[in-house]
mmCIF file of C-alpha atoms in Angstrom:
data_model
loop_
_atom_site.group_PDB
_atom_site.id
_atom_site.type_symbol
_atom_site.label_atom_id
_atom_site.label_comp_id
_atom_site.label_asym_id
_atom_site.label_seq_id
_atom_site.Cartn_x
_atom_site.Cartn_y
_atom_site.Cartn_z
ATOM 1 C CA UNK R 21 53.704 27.174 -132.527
ATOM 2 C CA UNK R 22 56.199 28.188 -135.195
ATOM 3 C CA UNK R 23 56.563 31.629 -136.545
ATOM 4 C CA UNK R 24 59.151 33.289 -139.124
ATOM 5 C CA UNK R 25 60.443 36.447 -140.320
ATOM 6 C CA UNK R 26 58.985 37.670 -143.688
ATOM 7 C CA UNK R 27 62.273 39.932 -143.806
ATOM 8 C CA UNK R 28 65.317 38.411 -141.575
ATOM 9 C CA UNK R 29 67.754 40.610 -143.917
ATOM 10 C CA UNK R 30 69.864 42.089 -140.941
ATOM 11 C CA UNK R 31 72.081 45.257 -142.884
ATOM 12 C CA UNK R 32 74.940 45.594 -140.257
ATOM 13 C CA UNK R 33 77.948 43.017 -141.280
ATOM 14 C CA UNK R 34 80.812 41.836 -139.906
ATOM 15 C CA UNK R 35 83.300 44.551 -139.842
ATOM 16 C CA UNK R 36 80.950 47.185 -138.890
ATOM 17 C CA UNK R 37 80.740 49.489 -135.518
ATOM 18 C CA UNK R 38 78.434 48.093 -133.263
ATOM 19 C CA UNK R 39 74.966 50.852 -133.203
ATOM 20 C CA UNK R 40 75.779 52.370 -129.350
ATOM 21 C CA UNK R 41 72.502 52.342 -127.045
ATOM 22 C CA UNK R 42 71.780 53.122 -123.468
ATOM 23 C CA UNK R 43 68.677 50.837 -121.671
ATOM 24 C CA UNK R 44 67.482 50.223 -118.324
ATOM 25 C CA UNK R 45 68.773 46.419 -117.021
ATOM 26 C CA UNK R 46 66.646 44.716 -114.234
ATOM 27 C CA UNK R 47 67.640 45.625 -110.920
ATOM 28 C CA UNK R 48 67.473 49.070 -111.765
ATOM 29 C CA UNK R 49 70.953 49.694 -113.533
ATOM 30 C CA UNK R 50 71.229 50.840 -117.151
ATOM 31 C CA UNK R 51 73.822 49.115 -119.952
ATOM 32 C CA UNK R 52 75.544 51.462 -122.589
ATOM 33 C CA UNK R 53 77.172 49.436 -124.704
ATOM 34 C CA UNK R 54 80.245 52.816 -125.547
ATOM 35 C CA UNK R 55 80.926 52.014 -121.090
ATOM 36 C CA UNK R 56 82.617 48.545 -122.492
ATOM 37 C CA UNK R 57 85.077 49.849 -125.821
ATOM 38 C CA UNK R 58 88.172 48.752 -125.061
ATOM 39 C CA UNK R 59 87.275 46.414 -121.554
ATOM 40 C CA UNK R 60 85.188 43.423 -122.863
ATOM 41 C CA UNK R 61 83.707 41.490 -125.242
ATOM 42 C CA UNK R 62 79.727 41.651 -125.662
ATOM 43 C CA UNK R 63 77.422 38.620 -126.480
ATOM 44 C CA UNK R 64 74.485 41.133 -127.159
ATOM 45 C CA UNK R 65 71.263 38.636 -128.033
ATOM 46 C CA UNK R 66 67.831 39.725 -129.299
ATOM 47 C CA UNK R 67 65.030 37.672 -128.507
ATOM 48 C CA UNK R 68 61.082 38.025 -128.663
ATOM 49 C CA UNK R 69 59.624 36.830 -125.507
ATOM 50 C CA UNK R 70 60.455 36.410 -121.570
ATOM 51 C CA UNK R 71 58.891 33.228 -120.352
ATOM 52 C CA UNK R 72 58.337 31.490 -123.815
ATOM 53 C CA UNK R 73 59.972 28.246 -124.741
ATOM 54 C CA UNK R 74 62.373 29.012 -126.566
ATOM 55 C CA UNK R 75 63.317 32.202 -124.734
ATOM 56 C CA UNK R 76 63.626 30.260 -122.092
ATOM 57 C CA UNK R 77 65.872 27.916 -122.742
ATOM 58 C CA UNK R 78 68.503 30.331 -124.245
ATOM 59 C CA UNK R 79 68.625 32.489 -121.590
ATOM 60 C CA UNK R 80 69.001 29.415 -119.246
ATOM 61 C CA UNK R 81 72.314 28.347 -121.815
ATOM 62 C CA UNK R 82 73.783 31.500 -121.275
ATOM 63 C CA UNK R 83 73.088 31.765 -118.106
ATOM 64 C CA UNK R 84 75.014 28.566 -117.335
ATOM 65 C CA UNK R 85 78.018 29.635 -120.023
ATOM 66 C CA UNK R 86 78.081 32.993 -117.869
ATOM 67 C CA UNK R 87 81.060 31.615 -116.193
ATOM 68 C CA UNK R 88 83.530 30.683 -119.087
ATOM 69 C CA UNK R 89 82.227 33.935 -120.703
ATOM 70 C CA UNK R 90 83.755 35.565 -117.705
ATOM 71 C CA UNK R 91 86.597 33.739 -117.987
ATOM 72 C CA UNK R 92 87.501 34.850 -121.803
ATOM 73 C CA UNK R 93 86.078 38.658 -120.601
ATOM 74 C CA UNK R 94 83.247 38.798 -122.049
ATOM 75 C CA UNK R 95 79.641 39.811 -121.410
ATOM 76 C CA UNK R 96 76.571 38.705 -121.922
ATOM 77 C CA UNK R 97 73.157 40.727 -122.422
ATOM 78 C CA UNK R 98 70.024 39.597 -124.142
ATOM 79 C CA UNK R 99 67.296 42.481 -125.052
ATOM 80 C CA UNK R 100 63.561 42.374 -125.811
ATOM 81 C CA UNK R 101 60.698 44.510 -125.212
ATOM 82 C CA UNK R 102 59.177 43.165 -122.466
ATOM 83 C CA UNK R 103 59.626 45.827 -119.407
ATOM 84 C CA UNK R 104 61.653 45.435 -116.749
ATOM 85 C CA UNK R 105 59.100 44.195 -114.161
ATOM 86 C CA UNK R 106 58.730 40.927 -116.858
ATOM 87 C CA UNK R 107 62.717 40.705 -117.147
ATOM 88 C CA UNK R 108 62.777 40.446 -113.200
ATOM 89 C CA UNK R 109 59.896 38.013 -112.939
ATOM 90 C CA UNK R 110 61.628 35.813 -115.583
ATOM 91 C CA UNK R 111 64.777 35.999 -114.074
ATOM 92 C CA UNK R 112 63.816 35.081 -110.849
ATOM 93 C CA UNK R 113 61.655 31.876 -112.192
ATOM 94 C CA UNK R 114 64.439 30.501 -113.775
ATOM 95 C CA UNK R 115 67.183 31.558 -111.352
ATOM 96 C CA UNK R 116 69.023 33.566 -114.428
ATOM 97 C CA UNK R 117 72.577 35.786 -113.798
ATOM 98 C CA UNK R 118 73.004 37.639 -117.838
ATOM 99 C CA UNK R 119 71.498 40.955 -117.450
ATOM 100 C CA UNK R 120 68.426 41.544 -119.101
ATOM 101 C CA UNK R 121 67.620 45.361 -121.842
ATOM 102 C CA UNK R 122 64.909 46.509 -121.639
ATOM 103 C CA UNK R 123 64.178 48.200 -125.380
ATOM 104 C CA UNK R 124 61.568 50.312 -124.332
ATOM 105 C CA UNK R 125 61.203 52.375 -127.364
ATOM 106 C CA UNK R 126 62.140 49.899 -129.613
ATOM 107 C CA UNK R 127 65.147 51.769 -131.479
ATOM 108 C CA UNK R 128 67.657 49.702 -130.156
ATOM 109 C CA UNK R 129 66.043 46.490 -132.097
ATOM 110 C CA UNK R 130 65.489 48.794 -134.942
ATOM 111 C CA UNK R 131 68.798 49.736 -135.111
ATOM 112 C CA UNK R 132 70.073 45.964 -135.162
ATOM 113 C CA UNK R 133 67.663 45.415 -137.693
ATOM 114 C CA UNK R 134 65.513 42.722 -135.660
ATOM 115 C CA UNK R 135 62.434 44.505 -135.357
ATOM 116 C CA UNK R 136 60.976 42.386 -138.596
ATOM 117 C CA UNK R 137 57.423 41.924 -139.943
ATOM 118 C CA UNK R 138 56.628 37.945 -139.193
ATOM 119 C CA UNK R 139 54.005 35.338 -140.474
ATOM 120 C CA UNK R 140 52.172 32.729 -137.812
ATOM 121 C CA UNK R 141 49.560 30.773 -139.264
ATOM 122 C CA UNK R 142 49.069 33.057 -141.842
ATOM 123 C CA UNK R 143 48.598 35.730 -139.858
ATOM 124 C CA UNK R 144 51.547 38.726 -140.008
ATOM 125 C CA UNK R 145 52.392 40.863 -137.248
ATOM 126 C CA UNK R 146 55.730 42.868 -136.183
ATOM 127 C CA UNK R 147 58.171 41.201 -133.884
ATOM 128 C CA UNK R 148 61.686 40.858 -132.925
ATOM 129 C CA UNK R 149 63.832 38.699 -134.969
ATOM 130 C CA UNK R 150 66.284 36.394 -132.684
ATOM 131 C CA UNK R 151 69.687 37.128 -133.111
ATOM 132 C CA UNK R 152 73.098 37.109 -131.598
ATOM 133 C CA UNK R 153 75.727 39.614 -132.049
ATOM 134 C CA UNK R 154 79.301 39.098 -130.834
ATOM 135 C CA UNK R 155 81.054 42.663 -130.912
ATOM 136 C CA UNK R 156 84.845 42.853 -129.933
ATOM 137 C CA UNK R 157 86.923 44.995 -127.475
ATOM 138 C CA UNK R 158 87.171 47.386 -130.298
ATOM 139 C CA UNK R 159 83.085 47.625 -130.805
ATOM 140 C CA UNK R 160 83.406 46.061 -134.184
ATOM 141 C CA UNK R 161 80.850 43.294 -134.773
ATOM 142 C CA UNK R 162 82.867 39.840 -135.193
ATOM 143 C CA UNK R 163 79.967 37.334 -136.022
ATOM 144 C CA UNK R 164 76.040 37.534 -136.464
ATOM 145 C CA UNK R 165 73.685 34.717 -135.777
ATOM 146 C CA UNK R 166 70.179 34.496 -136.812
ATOM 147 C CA UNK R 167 69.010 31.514 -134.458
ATOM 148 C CA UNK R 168 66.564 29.743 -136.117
ATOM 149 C CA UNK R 169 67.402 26.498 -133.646
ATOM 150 C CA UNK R 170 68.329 27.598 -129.698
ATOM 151 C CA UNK R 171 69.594 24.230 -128.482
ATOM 152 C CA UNK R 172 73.203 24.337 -128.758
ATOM 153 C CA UNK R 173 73.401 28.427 -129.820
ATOM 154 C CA UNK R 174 74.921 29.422 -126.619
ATOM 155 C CA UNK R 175 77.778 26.754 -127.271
ATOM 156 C CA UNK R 176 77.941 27.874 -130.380
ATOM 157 C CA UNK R 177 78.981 31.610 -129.357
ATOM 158 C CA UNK R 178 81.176 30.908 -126.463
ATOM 159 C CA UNK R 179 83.077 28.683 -128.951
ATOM 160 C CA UNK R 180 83.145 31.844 -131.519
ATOM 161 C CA UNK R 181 84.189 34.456 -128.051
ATOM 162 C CA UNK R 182 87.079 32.470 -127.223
ATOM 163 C CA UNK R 183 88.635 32.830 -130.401
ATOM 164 C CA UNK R 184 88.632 36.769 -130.083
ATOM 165 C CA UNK R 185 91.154 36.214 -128.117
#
């Protein structure tokens, strides 16, 4: 089952101020990404589904890079818009530690441009667009990924964290 994104055009560049947000986390906290300027590094990934394969299997690889994140201080948060009853089933299936956004409204994709109109079979639909944002101490957005191939991506970013230094 393969889908794409009629528009994966993402407008924010490297350079630019991370958009702030506030969202409920499972377990009943709440992330805001302004709570982190100046203390850590954020991994901040979108993805579409919890409990699909390729969902999945990212937040499984970050999951086991949490560690060495930690280690080079920084954090790791993926959002979608499933709710936060889904983000604690899936977490607790596959035994995963990253927090999990809930993007209840939908801005917060919007406003990382990965809410994107997508094509299966023919068929097109709205969706979220996967993508990985690594934002500095600072706020200011260092790299952008749009993962078209999740084995390996989480490698890929710690590799890209530890050189922020």
């Amino acid at each position: 089952m393969s889908d794409t994104a009629t528009n994966s055009r993402i407008s924010l560049k490297v350079g630019d101020y991370a958009p702030d947000f506030t969202a409920r986390i499972d377990g009943g906290g709440t992330f805001s990404l302004s709570e982190y300027r100046g203390k850590k590094n954020i991994v901040l990934y979108f993805y579409p589904k919890d409990d699909t394969p390729g969902c999945t299997i990212e937040a499984k690889d970050f999951s086991e890079a949490l560690p060495k994140f930690k280690e080079i201080d920084t954090l790791v948060v993926g959002v979608s818009k499933d709710d936060i009853s889904a983000h604690e089933k899936f977490k607790e299936k596959h035994c995963l530690t990253i927090p999990l956004a809930y993007d209840e409204t939908g801005t917060i994709c919007e406003a990382y441009d990965c809410w994107v109109e997508k094509n299966m079979y023919g068929k097109k639909y709205m969706g979220i667009q996967r993508a990985t944002f690594l934002i500095n101490k600072k706020g200011v957005i260092r790299k952008i990924w749009l993962v078209n191939k999740v084995p390996g991506h989480a490698a890929e970013v710690l590799e890209e964290a530890e050189n922020l230094g």
